[in-house]
Coordinates of C-alpha atoms in Angstrom, one line a residue:
M28 CA 151.2 111.5 236.8
S29 CA 148.8 110.7 239.6
G30 CA 147.6 112.1 242.8
V31 CA 147.9 115.8 243.8
R32 CA 151.1 117.4 242.5
D33 CA 153.8 118.9 244.8
S34 CA 152.7 122.4 245.8
S35 CA 156.1 123.9 244.9
Y36 CA 155.3 123.4 241.2
R37 CA 151.8 124.7 241.3
V38 CA 150.4 128.0 240.2
D39 CA 147.9 128.5 242.9
L40 CA 144.8 130.4 241.6
A41 CA 142.8 130.1 244.8
T42 CA 142.5 133.1 247.2
S43 CA 143.4 132.7 250.9
S44 CA 139.8 132.6 251.9
D45 CA 139.1 129.8 249.4
R46 CA 142.0 127.8 250.7
E47 CA 140.8 128.2 254.3
N48 CA 137.2 127.1 253.4
R49 CA 138.2 124.3 251.1
P50 CA 138.1 120.8 252.7
V51 CA 141.5 119.2 253.2
L52 CA 142.0 116.3 250.8
S53 CA 143.0 113.0 252.2
D54 CA 146.7 112.0 251.5
A55 CA 145.6 108.3 251.1
P56 CA 146.3 107.2 247.6
H57 CA 143.4 106.2 245.3
P58 CA 142.7 102.5 245.1
A59 CA 143.7 102.4 241.5
E60 CA 147.0 104.0 242.4
Q61 CA 147.7 101.4 245.1
L62 CA 147.0 98.5 242.7
A63 CA 149.0 100.1 239.9
R64 CA 152.0 100.3 242.2
Q65 CA 151.7 96.7 243.2
F66 CA 150.8 95.5 239.7
P67 CA 152.4 97.8 237.1
A68 CA 151.3 97.6 233.5
R69 CA 153.6 96.2 230.8
R70 CA 155.6 98.9 229.1
L71 CA 155.5 99.0 225.3
A72 CA 158.8 97.8 223.9
G73 CA 160.6 100.1 221.5
S74 CA 160.9 97.2 219.0
W75 CA 160.0 93.5 218.6
P76 CA 160.6 90.9 215.9
Q77 CA 157.3 91.2 214.0
T78 CA 157.5 95.0 213.6
R79 CA 161.0 94.7 212.0
W80 CA 159.7 92.3 209.3
S81 CA 160.5 93.3 205.8
R82 CA 157.7 94.2 203.4
Q83 CA 157.9 90.7 201.8
Q84 CA 157.8 89.0 205.2
V85 CA 154.7 91.0 206.1
L86 CA 152.9 90.1 202.9
E87 CA 153.8 86.4 203.1
G88 CA 152.8 86.2 206.8
L89 CA 149.5 88.1 206.5
L90 CA 148.4 86.3 203.3
S91 CA 149.0 82.8 204.9
P92 CA 147.1 81.0 207.6
P93 CA 146.1 81.9 210.3
F94 CA 145.9 85.5 209.2
A95 CA 144.7 85.0 205.6
P96 CA 141.1 85.4 204.8
V97 CA 139.0 82.3 204.1
T98 CA 138.0 82.9 200.5
A99 CA 140.3 83.4 197.5
G100 CA 138.5 86.6 196.5
S101 CA 139.0 88.0 200.0
V102 CA 142.8 87.2 199.7
T103 CA 143.0 89.3 196.6
T104 CA 141.2 92.2 198.3
R105 CA 143.4 91.8 201.4
R106 CA 146.6 91.9 199.2
R107 CA 145.4 95.1 197.5
A108 CA 144.6 96.8 200.9
L109 CA 147.9 95.7 202.4
D110 CA 149.8 97.1 199.4
G111 CA 148.0 100.4 200.0
V112 CA 148.8 100.5 203.8
L113 CA 152.4 99.4 203.3
D114 CA 152.9 102.0 200.5
W115 CA 151.7 104.6 202.9
L116 CA 153.8 103.5 205.9
S117 CA 156.9 102.9 203.7
D118 CA 157.0 106.7 203.0
M119 CA 157.3 107.5 206.7
A120 CA 160.5 107.8 208.7
G121 CA 161.4 105.0 211.1
A122 CA 163.3 101.8 211.4
S123 CA 160.2 99.6 212.1
W124 CA 156.6 99.5 211.1
Q125 CA 155.6 100.7 214.5
Q126 CA 157.8 103.8 214.3
R127 CA 156.4 104.5 210.8
W128 CA 152.9 104.1 212.2
I129 CA 153.5 106.7 214.9
N130 CA 155.1 109.2 212.5
S131 CA 152.4 108.7 209.8
G132 CA 149.7 110.5 211.7
G133 CA 147.4 107.5 211.7
E134 CA 147.7 107.1 215.5
A135 CA 147.0 110.8 216.1
A136 CA 144.0 110.8 213.7
G137 CA 142.2 108.1 215.8
N138 CA 140.4 105.0 214.7
L139 CA 137.8 106.9 212.7
A140 CA 139.8 109.3 210.6
W141 CA 143.0 107.4 209.9
R142 CA 141.7 106.0 206.6
D143 CA 141.4 109.6 205.4
V144 CA 145.1 110.1 206.2
V145 CA 146.0 107.0 204.1
V146 CA 143.9 107.9 201.1
A147 CA 145.1 111.6 201.1
H148 CA 148.7 110.4 201.2
L149 CA 148.2 107.9 198.4
D150 CA 146.4 110.4 196.2
A151 CA 149.0 113.0 196.7
G152 CA 151.8 110.5 196.0
G153 CA 150.2 109.3 192.8
Y154 CA 149.7 105.7 194.1
D155 CA 147.3 103.6 192.1
Y156 CA 144.8 102.7 194.8
P157 CA 141.1 102.3 194.0
A158 CA 138.6 104.5 195.8
S159 CA 136.4 101.5 196.4
G160 CA 139.0 100.0 198.7
Y161 CA 138.5 102.7 201.4
Q162 CA 136.8 100.3 203.8
N163 CA 139.1 97.4 203.0
L164 CA 142.0 99.4 204.6
G165 CA 140.5 98.5 208.0
G166 CA 140.9 94.8 207.4
A167 CA 144.5 95.3 206.4
V168 CA 145.4 97.3 209.5
R169 CA 143.5 94.9 211.7
A170 CA 145.6 92.0 210.2
L171 CA 148.8 94.0 211.0
I172 CA 147.6 94.4 214.6
C173 CA 146.7 90.7 215.0
A174 CA 150.1 89.7 213.6
D175 CA 151.7 92.0 216.1
V176 CA 153.3 94.1 213.4
L177 CA 151.6 97.2 214.8
R178 CA 150.6 98.0 218.4
P179 CA 148.2 101.1 218.4
S180 CA 147.6 102.8 221.7
L181 CA 144.7 101.9 224.0
V182 CA 143.1 105.3 223.2
W183 CA 143.2 104.6 219.5
L184 CA 141.8 101.1 220.0
T185 CA 138.9 102.2 222.1
M186 CA 137.9 105.8 221.3
P187 CA 135.3 106.4 220.2
A188 CA 134.6 102.7 219.7
T189 CA 136.5 99.4 219.8
V190 CA 137.9 98.3 216.4
R191 CA 135.3 96.1 214.8
Y192 CA 136.0 92.4 214.4
L193 CA 139.2 92.7 216.5
A194 CA 138.1 90.1 219.0
A195 CA 137.1 87.6 216.4
D196 CA 140.3 88.1 214.4
M197 CA 142.5 87.8 217.6
A198 CA 140.7 84.6 218.5
R199 CA 141.2 83.1 215.1
S200 CA 144.8 84.1 214.4
R201 CA 146.8 84.9 217.5
D202 CA 145.5 82.8 220.4
P203 CA 142.6 80.4 219.6
D204 CA 143.4 78.3 222.7
G205 CA 143.3 81.3 225.1
F206 CA 140.0 82.6 223.6
G207 CA 138.6 79.1 223.7
Q208 CA 139.3 78.9 227.5
L209 CA 137.9 82.4 227.8
Q210 CA 134.7 81.4 226.2
A211 CA 134.5 78.2 228.3
T212 CA 134.8 80.4 231.4
L213 CA 132.0 82.6 230.2
D214 CA 129.8 79.7 229.5
A215 CA 130.4 78.2 232.9
D216 CA 129.7 81.6 234.5
R217 CA 126.5 81.8 232.5
A218 CA 125.4 78.4 233.6
H219 CA 126.2 78.5 237.3
S220 CA 126.3 82.1 238.3
A221 CA 123.3 83.6 240.1
M222 CA 123.8 86.7 238.1
K223 CA 123.6 85.5 234.5
T224 CA 126.0 87.0 232.0
G225 CA 124.3 87.6 228.7
P226 CA 125.8 87.6 225.1
L227 CA 126.5 91.3 225.2
T228 CA 128.6 90.9 228.4
G229 CA 130.5 88.1 226.8
L230 CA 131.2 90.2 223.7
Q231 CA 132.4 93.1 225.8
V232 CA 134.8 90.7 227.7
R233 CA 136.3 89.4 224.5
Y234 CA 136.7 92.9 223.1
R235 CA 138.5 94.1 226.3
V236 CA 140.9 91.2 226.2
A237 CA 141.6 91.6 222.5
T238 CA 142.2 95.3 223.0
I239 CA 144.9 94.7 225.7
M240 CA 146.5 92.1 223.5
A241 CA 146.5 94.5 220.5
A242 CA 148.1 97.3 222.5
K243 CA 150.6 95.3 224.6
G244 CA 151.3 92.2 222.5
G245 CA 151.3 88.6 223.7
I246 CA 148.4 86.2 224.3
V247 CA 145.6 86.0 226.8
H248 CA 147.7 84.5 229.5
D249 CA 150.3 87.3 229.2
I250 CA 147.8 90.0 230.3
T251 CA 148.7 91.5 233.7
V252 CA 146.6 93.2 236.4
G253 CA 148.3 96.5 235.5
D254 CA 147.2 96.1 231.9
C255 CA 143.6 95.8 233.0
L256 CA 144.0 98.8 235.3
E257 CA 145.4 100.9 232.4
L258 CA 142.5 100.0 230.1
V259 CA 140.0 100.9 232.8
G260 CA 141.7 104.2 233.4
V261 CA 141.8 105.0 229.7
T262 CA 138.1 104.3 229.0
G263 CA 137.0 106.0 232.3
A264 CA 139.2 109.1 231.7
H265 CA 137.5 109.6 228.3
G266 CA 134.0 109.6 229.9
D267 CA 132.8 106.4 228.2
R268 CA 131.0 104.8 231.1
R269 CA 129.0 102.4 228.9
R270 CA 132.1 100.4 228.1
T271 CA 133.9 100.4 231.5
S272 CA 132.5 97.1 232.7
L273 CA 135.0 95.4 235.0
H274 CA 133.7 91.9 234.4
F275 CA 136.5 91.0 231.9
Y276 CA 139.0 91.2 234.8
Q277 CA 137.0 88.8 236.9
V278 CA 136.8 86.3 234.0
L279 CA 140.6 86.5 233.5
H280 CA 141.1 86.0 237.3
T281 CA 138.9 82.9 237.2
M282 CA 141.0 81.5 234.3
G283 CA 144.1 81.8 236.5
V284 CA 145.8 84.4 234.3
F285 CA 146.8 86.6 237.3
P286 CA 149.1 85.7 240.3
H287 CA 147.6 84.4 243.5
D288 CA 147.9 87.7 245.3
A289 CA 145.9 89.6 242.7
P290 CA 142.5 90.9 243.9
P291 CA 139.6 88.7 242.6
T292 CA 137.7 91.8 241.4
L293 CA 138.2 95.4 240.6
R294 CA 134.8 96.4 242.1
M295 CA 136.5 98.7 244.6
L296 CA 137.4 101.0 241.6
S297 CA 133.7 101.5 240.9
T298 CA 132.7 102.2 244.5
T299 CA 135.3 104.8 245.5
G300 CA 132.7 107.5 246.3
R301 CA 133.1 111.1 245.4
L302 CA 136.4 112.1 243.9
S303 CA 138.1 115.4 244.4
V304 CA 138.7 117.7 241.4
E305 CA 142.4 116.8 241.5
Q306 CA 141.7 113.1 241.5
M307 CA 139.5 113.6 238.4
I308 CA 142.0 115.8 236.6
D309 CA 145.3 114.1 237.1
P310 CA 144.6 110.7 235.3
H311 CA 144.6 112.8 232.1
S312 CA 148.3 113.5 232.7
I313 CA 148.3 117.1 231.6
E314 CA 151.8 118.3 231.0
C315 CA 151.4 122.1 231.2
L316 CA 151.2 122.8 234.9
P317 CA 149.7 126.3 234.7
V318 CA 146.8 125.1 232.5
R319 CA 146.3 122.0 234.8
D320 CA 146.0 124.3 237.8
L321 CA 143.7 126.7 236.0
L322 CA 141.4 123.8 235.2
V323 CA 141.5 122.7 238.9
A324 CA 140.6 126.2 240.0
Y325 CA 137.9 126.5 237.4
L326 CA 136.3 123.2 238.4
H327 CA 136.4 124.1 242.1
E328 CA 134.3 127.1 241.3
R329 CA 131.9 125.1 239.2
E330 CA 131.5 122.1 241.6
V331 CA 129.3 124.1 244.0
R332 CA 126.5 124.1 241.5
L333 CA 127.0 120.7 239.8
D334 CA 126.4 117.2 241.0
H335 CA 129.3 114.7 241.0
S336 CA 128.2 113.0 237.7
S337 CA 128.1 116.3 235.9
M338 CA 131.5 117.3 237.4
R339 CA 133.1 114.1 236.0
S340 CA 131.6 114.7 232.6
L341 CA 132.8 118.3 232.6
T342 CA 136.3 117.3 233.7
S343 CA 136.4 114.7 231.0
H344 CA 135.5 117.3 228.3
L345 CA 137.9 120.0 229.5
A346 CA 140.9 117.9 230.6
G347 CA 140.6 115.0 228.2
G348 CA 138.6 116.0 225.2
F349 CA 140.1 119.5 225.0
W350 CA 143.5 120.2 226.6
K351 CA 145.0 116.7 226.6
D352 CA 143.9 116.3 222.9
L353 CA 145.7 119.5 222.1
E354 CA 148.9 118.4 224.0
T355 CA 148.8 115.1 222.1
H356 CA 148.6 116.7 218.7
H357 CA 150.6 119.9 219.5
P358 CA 153.3 119.1 222.1
G359 CA 154.5 122.0 224.1
I360 CA 151.3 124.1 223.8
D361 CA 150.9 126.3 226.9
T362 CA 148.3 129.0 226.0
L363 CA 144.5 129.1 225.7
K364 CA 144.9 131.4 222.7
L365 CA 144.8 128.8 220.0
P366 CA 146.1 129.6 216.5
P367 CA 143.3 129.3 213.9
K368 CA 144.8 126.1 212.3
V369 CA 145.2 124.5 215.7
A370 CA 141.6 125.4 216.7
A371 CA 140.2 124.2 213.4
A372 CA 142.0 120.9 213.6
W373 CA 140.8 120.3 217.2
K374 CA 137.2 121.1 216.3
Q375 CA 137.3 118.8 213.3
R376 CA 138.6 115.9 215.5
T377 CA 136.0 116.7 218.2
A378 CA 133.1 116.8 215.6
Q379 CA 133.9 113.1 214.7
R380 CA 132.8 112.1 218.2
G381 CA 129.2 112.9 217.4
A382 CA 127.0 114.0 220.3
I383 CA 129.8 113.6 222.8
G384 CA 132.0 116.0 220.7
L385 CA 129.1 118.5 220.6
N386 CA 128.9 118.4 224.4
C387 CA 132.6 118.9 224.6
L388 CA 132.4 122.0 222.3
T389 CA 129.7 123.4 224.5
A390 CA 131.7 122.8 227.7
V391 CA 134.9 124.5 226.3
R392 CA 132.9 127.5 225.0
A393 CA 131.4 127.9 228.5
F394 CA 134.9 127.6 230.0
Y395 CA 136.2 130.5 227.9
L396 CA 133.2 132.7 228.5
D397 CA 133.2 132.0 232.2
L398 CA 136.8 133.1 232.5
A399 CA 136.0 136.4 230.6
H400 CA 133.0 137.0 233.0
W401 CA 134.9 136.2 236.1
A402 CA 137.8 138.4 235.1
L403 CA 135.5 141.4 235.5
E404 CA 134.9 140.6 239.1
D405 CA 138.4 139.2 240.1
P406 CA 140.9 140.4 237.4
A407 CA 143.9 139.5 239.5
R408 CA 143.0 135.8 239.5
W409 CA 141.5 135.3 236.0
A410 CA 142.3 138.2 233.7
R411 CA 145.6 136.8 232.3
W412 CA 143.7 133.7 231.0
V413 CA 141.1 135.7 229.1
V414 CA 141.5 135.2 225.3
P415 CA 139.1 135.1 222.4
C416 CA 136.9 131.9 222.4
P417 CA 137.8 129.7 219.4
I418 CA 134.2 128.3 219.3
R419 CA 131.4 130.3 217.7
R420 CA 127.9 130.2 219.1
E421 CA 126.4 128.5 216.1
E422 CA 129.0 125.7 216.4
T423 CA 127.5 124.5 219.7
S424 CA 123.9 124.4 218.5
H425 CA 122.2 121.1 219.3
R426 CA 119.4 121.7 216.8
K427 CA 121.0 119.6 214.1
E428 CA 121.8 116.8 216.5
L429 CA 118.3 116.9 217.9
K430 CA 116.9 116.6 214.4
R431 CA 119.1 113.6 213.7
R432 CA 118.2 111.9 216.9
K433 CA 114.5 112.5 216.2
S434 CA 115.0 111.1 212.7
R435 CA 116.8 108.0 214.1
M436 CA 114.0 107.5 216.6
D437 CA 111.3 107.7 214.0
Q438 CA 113.2 105.3 211.7
R439 CA 113.4 102.8 214.6
T440 CA 109.7 103.1 215.1
R441 CA 108.9 102.6 211.5
E442 CA 111.2 99.5 211.4
R443 CA 109.6 97.9 214.5
L444 CA 106.0 98.8 213.9
P445 CA 105.3 95.9 211.6
V446 CA 106.3 93.4 214.3
L447 CA 104.3 95.1 217.1
P448 CA 101.4 92.7 216.7
V449 CA 103.8 89.8 217.1
L450 CA 105.1 91.3 220.3
V451 CA 101.6 91.9 221.7
A452 CA 100.6 88.3 220.9
A453 CA 103.7 86.8 222.4
T454 CA 103.4 88.7 225.7
D455 CA 99.7 87.8 226.0
Q456 CA 100.4 84.2 225.3
E457 CA 103.2 84.0 227.8
R458 CA 101.0 85.8 230.5
K459 CA 98.3 83.2 230.0
R460 CA 100.8 80.2 229.8
S461 CA 102.7 81.2 232.9
A462 CA 99.4 81.7 234.8
R463 CA 98.2 78.2 233.8
R464 CA 101.5 76.6 234.9
L465 CA 101.4 78.3 238.2
E466 CA 97.7 77.2 238.8
A467 CA 98.5 73.6 237.8
A468 CA 101.5 73.6 240.1
V469 CA 99.4 74.9 243.0
Q470 CA 96.9 72.1 242.5
A471 CA 99.6 69.4 242.6
V472 CA 101.1 68.1 245.8
S473 CA 104.8 68.1 246.5
G474 CA 106.7 65.6 244.3
E475 CA 103.7 65.0 242.0
L476 CA 104.1 65.2 238.2
F477 CA 101.8 67.4 236.3
E478 CA 101.4 68.3 232.6
I479 CA 100.4 71.7 231.2
D480 CA 100.4 72.9 227.6
G481 CA 102.4 69.7 226.5
E482 CA 105.1 70.4 229.1
Q483 CA 105.7 67.9 232.0
L484 CA 106.9 69.3 235.3
R485 CA 107.2 68.0 238.9
R486 CA 106.2 70.1 241.9
S487 CA 109.3 70.6 244.0
V488 CA 109.6 69.2 247.5
V489 CA 110.5 72.1 249.8
T490 CA 111.7 71.8 253.4
R491 CA 110.0 75.0 254.5
H492 CA 106.2 75.2 254.2
G493 CA 104.1 78.2 253.8
G494 CA 106.4 80.0 251.4
A495 CA 105.0 82.4 248.9
R496 CA 106.8 80.9 245.9
V497 CA 105.9 77.8 244.0
W498 CA 108.8 75.8 242.5
A499 CA 108.8 73.0 239.9
E500 CA 111.4 70.9 238.3
D501 CA 112.0 69.5 234.8
P502 CA 112.1 65.7 235.3
A503 CA 114.5 65.3 232.4
T504 CA 117.1 67.8 233.5
G505 CA 116.4 68.4 237.2
K506 CA 116.5 72.2 236.6
R507 CA 114.3 74.1 239.2
R508 CA 112.0 76.8 238.0
D509 CA 110.3 79.6 240.1
L510 CA 106.8 79.5 238.6
S511 CA 105.7 82.3 240.8
L512 CA 108.4 84.6 239.4
E513 CA 107.6 83.4 235.8
E514 CA 103.9 84.3 236.3
H515 CA 104.9 87.7 237.9
R516 CA 107.2 88.6 235.0
G517 CA 104.7 87.3 232.4
F518 CA 101.9 89.5 233.8
W519 CA 103.8 92.7 234.2
T520 CA 105.6 92.4 230.9
W521 CA 102.2 92.2 229.2
A522 CA 100.9 95.1 231.3
A523 CA 103.8 97.3 230.4
V524 CA 103.7 96.6 226.7
E525 CA 99.9 97.2 226.6
V526 CA 100.0 100.5 228.5
L527 CA 103.0 101.8 226.5
R528 CA 101.4 100.9 223.1
H529 CA 97.9 102.4 224.0
T530 CA 99.3 105.6 225.5
G531 CA 102.6 106.3 223.9
I532 CA 104.1 107.5 227.2
R533 CA 107.8 107.1 228.1
L534 CA 109.2 104.5 230.3
E535 CA 109.8 106.8 233.3
E536 CA 106.3 108.1 233.0
L537 CA 105.0 104.5 233.1
T538 CA 106.9 103.8 236.3
E539 CA 105.3 106.9 238.0
L540 CA 101.7 105.8 237.4
S541 CA 99.6 105.1 240.5
H542 CA 96.0 105.0 241.5
H543 CA 96.0 108.7 241.7
S544 CA 96.6 108.8 237.9
F545 CA 93.0 107.7 237.3
V546 CA 90.6 110.7 237.1
Q547 CA 87.2 111.3 235.6
Y548 CA 85.7 114.2 233.6
S549 CA 81.9 114.8 233.4
L550 CA 80.7 116.1 230.1
P551 CA 78.7 119.3 230.8
T552 CA 76.0 118.5 228.2
T553 CA 75.2 114.9 229.0
G554 CA 76.8 114.3 232.4
E555 CA 78.6 111.3 230.9
L556 CA 81.8 110.3 232.8
V557 CA 85.0 110.1 230.7
P558 CA 87.9 108.1 232.3
L559 CA 91.2 109.9 232.0
L560 CA 94.8 109.0 232.7
H561 CA 96.8 111.7 234.4
I562 CA 100.5 111.9 233.2
V563 CA 102.7 113.9 235.5
P564 CA 105.4 116.1 233.9
S565 CA 108.6 114.1 233.1
K566 CA 111.9 115.7 232.0
T567 CA 110.9 118.8 230.0
D568 CA 107.5 117.4 229.0
A569 CA 104.2 119.0 229.9
E570 CA 101.5 117.6 232.2
R571 CA 98.7 116.0 230.2
L572 CA 95.5 113.9 230.4
L573 CA 94.9 111.0 228.1
V574 CA 91.5 109.5 227.3
I575 CA 91.3 105.8 228.4
D576 CA 89.9 103.7 225.6
P577 CA 88.1 100.4 226.2
E578 CA 91.2 98.2 225.5
L579 CA 93.4 100.3 227.9
A580 CA 90.6 100.2 230.4
D581 CA 90.7 96.4 230.4
V582 CA 94.4 96.4 231.0
L583 CA 94.2 98.9 233.8
S584 CA 91.3 97.0 235.3
A585 CA 93.4 93.8 235.3
I586 CA 96.3 95.7 237.0
V587 CA 93.9 97.1 239.7
C588 CA 92.4 93.7 240.4
R589 CA 95.8 92.2 240.8
I590 CA 97.2 94.6 243.3
R591 CA 94.0 95.5 245.2
G592 CA 94.1 94.0 248.7
D593 CA 91.4 91.9 250.3
D594 CA 90.1 95.0 252.1
G595 CA 89.6 96.8 248.9

């Protein structure tokens, strides 16, 4: 369900004046739609050999290499957890393990709450399963996924977080050669690319690839362009922008996984500009057309006062986190008047998403209250949608979440405080070391070897003279180093650390400091001048003045001396 729907099936909530003043949307398809038509995603088969295995075949397969754990004790734990999961699934209707998984409620519960469904069923059925094995259930289901016995949906696999250890287990059990080639491509990219890919990027790439394999089956080289588009659409539709990196696609393309006519990158999907309300709503595939059109009309009213980023977040909460979630768990729902049990179950699922879930509750409560308020001014348009709000005011309070966040921040500070002297010493040493390297290189002539701090380097021979940068090479490896950049980074890293630790200001406040931030105060009794640092308001903080102590004064003096021009 993509693009703007046919007008003959719409319940148009806009007035005639609204329709006249609203800009006409382009009929050109979204870039993602164009690619999806050219490269469709693999459809999930109704059945496949592994999911039709008998219970004995599953146990034998998953307790044998390459799926078996390494140690004997882990094998015993895995067998106990597998028995629990298989007992649970065996009580469900279906001709395959996949059908039983869908009917069990584990898929609908999501990858955080499915264990509760298993334990509740085993307890109610009188199964002898130890309470201490709660966490071990995850390893059992992960083994079933890696063996292709189960194929959870992309939403289950990624929301709210990717299944832990999935990539490592997939690399060990299903396709070690494919993941080996994937790692080799990442290493080559890290060694030769101008934009270095760090360990975190590589981990995200492996998790994205493992997620597609878990949902679609097959190995690394079976992944299609459409599979990648589907994963990007799922993570993007649920508002999780931290994990929508497209680098995994580029790595797969470099490996030769895709056909020759596949685009080398999906960067065009991240640079599409401002989307219309319809383009943000329709990827959620809402089935109830009246509710879909109500959300479109509501968002058109709100977009006048919101920036595009806030609009995308609000759309994700209302269309994905609220209504699509209800349609998934309660097919056929077509009213905003939610029965108490339905509302309670939705709020419980939403609460498991932490701060994102709390924001979703706030957005939905505002949605209900806005409809009630607007109905007083325009009853013909909004009154039929006015129903009691299922969310109480106290349920949207951020006070508890703010306290938890403050507690986590304080705990991180306590954990890191003992190593602060080590950080300070390391940044100071690197500042001095990089300055000595640069000075020694400047004194050397092109092609000359020089040694500094026990390190031997050669001043690079450059074809263009008079450049601002000083280059040197490692005579053993031939690797070139920009000593000017190293000295620049060394100094400003030290300066940032010192200013932050002496003042306690935030990073955005640090970046706003300028020479106008230095002020003086004259004591009325003695006339002594007290140097002060003026901090401008940031976020909801207040404007304030901080006394500059002698250590901070030395740091600020070094900064001023560095950036002051020859003319003062």
